[in-house]
Short mmCIF file of N, CA and C in Angstrom, two decimals:
data_model
loop_
_atom_site.label_atom_id
_atom_site.label_comp_id
_atom_site.label_asym_id
_atom_site.label_seq_id
_atom_site.Cartn_x
_atom_site.Cartn_y
_atom_site.Cartn_z
N UNK A 217 195.44 -13.20 -306.17
CA UNK A 217 197.34 -13.00 -306.53
C UNK A 217 197.53 -14.63 -306.47
N UNK A 218 197.16 -15.33 -305.07
CA UNK A 218 197.97 -16.21 -304.71
C UNK A 218 197.14 -17.53 -305.48
N UNK A 219 196.56 -17.41 -306.09
CA UNK A 219 195.69 -18.31 -307.20
C UNK A 219 196.58 -19.08 -308.27
N UNK A 220 197.03 -17.64 -308.61
CA UNK A 220 197.84 -18.14 -309.82
C UNK A 220 199.18 -18.88 -309.55
N UNK A 221 199.68 -18.70 -308.48
CA UNK A 221 200.65 -19.59 -307.80
C UNK A 221 200.33 -21.00 -307.98
N UNK A 222 199.22 -21.17 -307.24
CA UNK A 222 198.61 -22.63 -307.01
C UNK A 222 198.83 -23.39 -308.18
N UNK A 223 199.17 -24.87 -308.03
CA UNK A 223 199.15 -25.75 -309.27
C UNK A 223 197.49 -25.93 -309.91
N UNK A 224 197.81 -25.71 -311.09
CA UNK A 224 196.35 -26.06 -311.79
C UNK A 224 195.87 -27.42 -312.09
N UNK A 225 196.81 -28.51 -311.89
CA UNK A 225 196.15 -30.04 -312.24
C UNK A 225 195.36 -30.21 -310.85
N UNK A 226 194.52 -31.37 -311.50
CA UNK A 226 193.12 -31.73 -310.88
C UNK A 226 193.58 -33.03 -310.50
N UNK A 227 193.41 -33.71 -309.08
CA UNK A 227 193.73 -35.12 -308.59
C UNK A 227 192.51 -35.77 -308.61
N UNK A 228 192.62 -37.26 -309.14
CA UNK A 228 191.41 -38.01 -308.87
C UNK A 228 191.03 -38.83 -307.51
N UNK A 229 190.26 -39.06 -307.07
CA UNK A 229 189.82 -39.87 -305.96
C UNK A 229 188.83 -40.90 -306.37
N UNK A 230 188.78 -42.21 -306.13
CA UNK A 230 187.84 -43.30 -306.16
C UNK A 230 186.99 -43.13 -304.90
N UNK A 231 185.86 -43.62 -305.31
CA UNK A 231 184.98 -43.94 -304.30
C UNK A 231 183.89 -45.11 -304.64
N UNK A 232 183.28 -45.55 -303.68
CA UNK A 232 182.33 -47.09 -304.37
C UNK A 232 180.87 -46.01 -304.31
N UNK A 233 179.89 -46.28 -305.25
CA UNK A 233 179.05 -45.66 -305.87
C UNK A 233 178.30 -46.98 -306.29
N UNK A 234 176.92 -47.48 -305.64
CA UNK A 234 176.35 -48.35 -306.17
C UNK A 234 176.99 -50.01 -306.47
N UNK A 235 177.91 -49.90 -305.58
CA UNK A 235 179.17 -51.20 -305.76
C UNK A 235 180.00 -51.18 -306.72
N UNK A 236 180.16 -49.94 -307.67
CA UNK A 236 180.93 -49.81 -308.40
C UNK A 236 182.00 -48.94 -308.15
N UNK A 237 183.30 -49.04 -308.36
CA UNK A 237 184.54 -47.78 -308.16
C UNK A 237 184.52 -46.61 -309.25
N UNK A 238 184.13 -45.41 -308.80
CA UNK A 238 183.85 -44.13 -309.77
C UNK A 238 184.89 -43.45 -309.20
N UNK A 239 185.66 -42.60 -310.50
CA UNK A 239 186.46 -41.90 -310.46
C UNK A 239 186.02 -40.51 -310.49
N UNK A 240 186.37 -39.41 -309.80
CA UNK A 240 186.27 -37.99 -309.59
C UNK A 240 187.24 -37.23 -309.48
N UNK A 241 187.13 -36.37 -310.58
CA UNK A 241 188.27 -35.10 -310.34
C UNK A 241 188.02 -34.19 -309.08
N UNK A 242 189.18 -33.81 -308.52
CA UNK A 242 189.10 -33.09 -307.32
C UNK A 242 190.18 -31.91 -307.25
N UNK A 243 190.34 -30.53 -306.88
CA UNK A 243 191.04 -29.76 -307.32
C UNK A 243 192.07 -30.02 -305.70
N UNK A 244 193.16 -29.35 -306.04
CA UNK A 244 194.06 -29.45 -304.77
C UNK A 244 193.44 -28.46 -304.11
N UNK A 245 193.88 -28.63 -302.58
CA UNK A 245 193.70 -27.42 -301.68
C UNK A 245 194.93 -27.09 -300.79
N UNK A 246 195.11 -25.88 -300.48
CA UNK A 246 196.45 -25.58 -299.89
C UNK A 246 195.60 -25.14 -298.41
N UNK A 247 196.49 -25.00 -297.45
CA UNK A 247 196.20 -24.72 -295.80
C UNK A 247 197.20 -23.75 -295.51
N UNK A 248 196.64 -22.61 -295.19
CA UNK A 248 197.24 -21.47 -294.71
C UNK A 248 197.07 -21.12 -293.12
N UNK A 249 197.95 -20.73 -292.25
CA UNK A 249 197.75 -20.68 -290.88
C UNK A 249 197.69 -19.17 -290.53
N UNK A 250 196.88 -18.44 -290.40
CA UNK A 250 196.67 -17.04 -290.32
C UNK A 250 196.77 -16.70 -288.75
N UNK A 251 197.92 -15.99 -288.53
CA UNK A 251 198.01 -15.36 -286.80
C UNK A 251 197.96 -14.02 -286.78
N UNK A 252 196.88 -13.59 -286.29
CA UNK A 252 196.76 -12.12 -286.18
C UNK A 252 197.55 -11.79 -284.21
N UNK A 253 198.36 -11.07 -284.44
CA UNK A 253 198.82 -10.48 -283.20
C UNK A 253 198.33 -8.67 -283.01
N UNK A 254 197.46 -8.70 -281.96
CA UNK A 254 196.75 -7.34 -281.57
C UNK A 254 197.43 -6.46 -280.43
N UNK A 255 198.29 -5.46 -280.82
CA UNK A 255 198.35 -4.80 -279.45
C UNK A 255 197.82 -3.31 -279.52
N UNK A 256 197.29 -2.76 -278.14
CA UNK A 256 196.46 -1.55 -278.36
C UNK A 256 196.84 -0.79 -277.30
N UNK A 257 196.13 -0.49 -276.22
CA UNK A 257 196.47 0.35 -275.09
C UNK A 257 196.41 -0.59 -274.12
N UNK A 258 196.17 -2.00 -274.36
CA UNK A 258 196.05 -3.07 -273.18
C UNK A 258 197.70 -3.14 -272.94
N UNK A 259 197.83 -4.03 -271.85
CA UNK A 259 199.09 -4.23 -271.50
C UNK A 259 199.54 -5.54 -271.99
N UNK A 260 198.87 -6.37 -272.36
CA UNK A 260 198.97 -7.67 -272.81
C UNK A 260 198.56 -7.83 -274.17
N UNK A 261 199.40 -8.29 -275.20
CA UNK A 261 199.04 -8.43 -276.79
C UNK A 261 198.06 -9.56 -276.92
N UNK A 262 197.45 -9.63 -277.96
CA UNK A 262 196.05 -10.31 -278.23
C UNK A 262 196.20 -11.29 -279.37
N UNK A 263 196.46 -12.66 -279.16
CA UNK A 263 196.51 -13.35 -280.27
C UNK A 263 195.56 -14.30 -280.68
N UNK A 264 195.12 -14.44 -282.15
CA UNK A 264 194.09 -15.44 -282.81
C UNK A 264 194.98 -16.20 -283.80
N UNK A 265 194.16 -17.27 -284.14
CA UNK A 265 194.91 -18.04 -285.12
C UNK A 265 193.72 -18.66 -285.52
N UNK A 266 193.54 -18.86 -287.08
CA UNK A 266 192.50 -19.44 -288.02
C UNK A 266 193.66 -20.48 -289.10
N UNK A 267 192.76 -21.39 -289.32
CA UNK A 267 193.38 -22.45 -290.64
C UNK A 267 192.59 -21.75 -291.71
N UNK A 268 192.76 -21.63 -292.68
CA UNK A 268 192.33 -21.34 -293.75
C UNK A 268 192.77 -22.10 -294.94
N UNK A 269 191.50 -22.91 -295.54
CA UNK A 269 191.93 -23.85 -296.89
C UNK A 269 191.25 -23.17 -298.05
N UNK A 270 192.19 -22.93 -299.03
CA UNK A 270 191.77 -22.52 -300.16
C UNK A 270 192.17 -23.54 -301.22
N UNK A 271 191.77 -23.40 -302.26
CA UNK A 271 191.97 -23.81 -304.02
C UNK A 271 191.84 -22.81 -304.76
N UNK A 272 192.13 -23.27 -306.07
CA UNK A 272 192.22 -22.09 -306.92
C UNK A 272 190.65 -21.38 -307.03
N UNK A 273 189.90 -22.07 -306.77
CA UNK A 273 188.51 -21.50 -307.21
C UNK A 273 187.95 -20.11 -306.23
N UNK A 274 188.83 -20.57 -304.89
CA UNK A 274 188.82 -19.53 -303.58
C UNK A 274 188.88 -19.92 -302.53
N UNK A 275 187.99 -19.47 -301.38
CA UNK A 275 188.16 -20.06 -299.99
C UNK A 275 187.29 -21.01 -299.73
N UNK A 276 187.51 -22.26 -299.34
CA UNK A 276 186.77 -23.38 -299.04
C UNK A 276 186.47 -23.38 -297.30
N UNK A 277 187.45 -23.21 -296.51
CA UNK A 277 187.17 -23.32 -295.33
C UNK A 277 187.81 -22.25 -294.46
N UNK A 278 187.68 -21.52 -293.40
CA UNK A 278 188.01 -20.86 -292.32
C UNK A 278 187.70 -21.53 -291.07
N UNK A 279 189.02 -21.78 -290.24
CA UNK A 279 188.17 -22.24 -289.05
C UNK A 279 189.45 -21.94 -287.88
N UNK A 280 188.66 -21.37 -286.73
CA UNK A 280 189.45 -20.61 -285.54
C UNK A 280 189.79 -21.71 -284.60
N UNK A 281 191.41 -21.43 -284.74
CA UNK A 281 191.80 -22.83 -283.74
C UNK A 281 192.38 -22.24 -282.42
N UNK A 282 192.98 -21.10 -281.89
CA UNK A 282 193.25 -20.64 -280.92
C UNK A 282 193.07 -19.36 -280.63
N UNK A 283 192.66 -18.63 -279.41
CA UNK A 283 192.35 -17.47 -278.85
C UNK A 283 192.86 -17.09 -277.74
N UNK A 284 193.91 -16.57 -277.57
CA UNK A 284 194.36 -16.20 -276.23
C UNK A 284 195.52 -15.12 -276.43
N UNK A 285 195.81 -14.46 -274.65
CA UNK A 285 196.67 -13.73 -274.91
C UNK A 285 198.28 -13.94 -274.74
N UNK A 286 199.26 -13.29 -275.00
CA UNK A 286 200.68 -13.77 -274.89
C UNK A 286 200.80 -13.72 -273.36
N UNK A 287 200.00 -13.26 -272.62
CA UNK A 287 200.69 -13.40 -271.05
C UNK A 287 200.31 -14.86 -270.94
N UNK A 288 199.34 -15.34 -271.19
CA UNK A 288 198.90 -16.78 -270.87
C UNK A 288 199.93 -17.85 -271.00
N UNK A 289 200.19 -17.80 -272.52
CA UNK A 289 201.28 -18.43 -272.99
C UNK A 289 202.88 -18.61 -272.03
N UNK A 290 203.06 -17.38 -271.53
CA UNK A 290 204.08 -17.32 -270.81
C UNK A 290 204.16 -17.53 -269.83
N UNK A 291 203.63 -17.96 -268.83
CA UNK A 291 203.17 -18.58 -267.61
C UNK A 291 203.23 -19.77 -267.44
#
């Protein structure tokens, strides 16, 4: 569903290959910050955060950024 909302255009980058400048087409990437808050039978909620990089073709990368409880942040 999100892929339809992303721009279709390709961008170009230039890099050196064998001393020549080479033009390559690349897809645009988008970054989402995903935050999960879990509350259960424990007293303190649990927070986890991921950076998700996506393109129109699909998920490119997922990186866990932060992992802690709310009580740690408030002290």
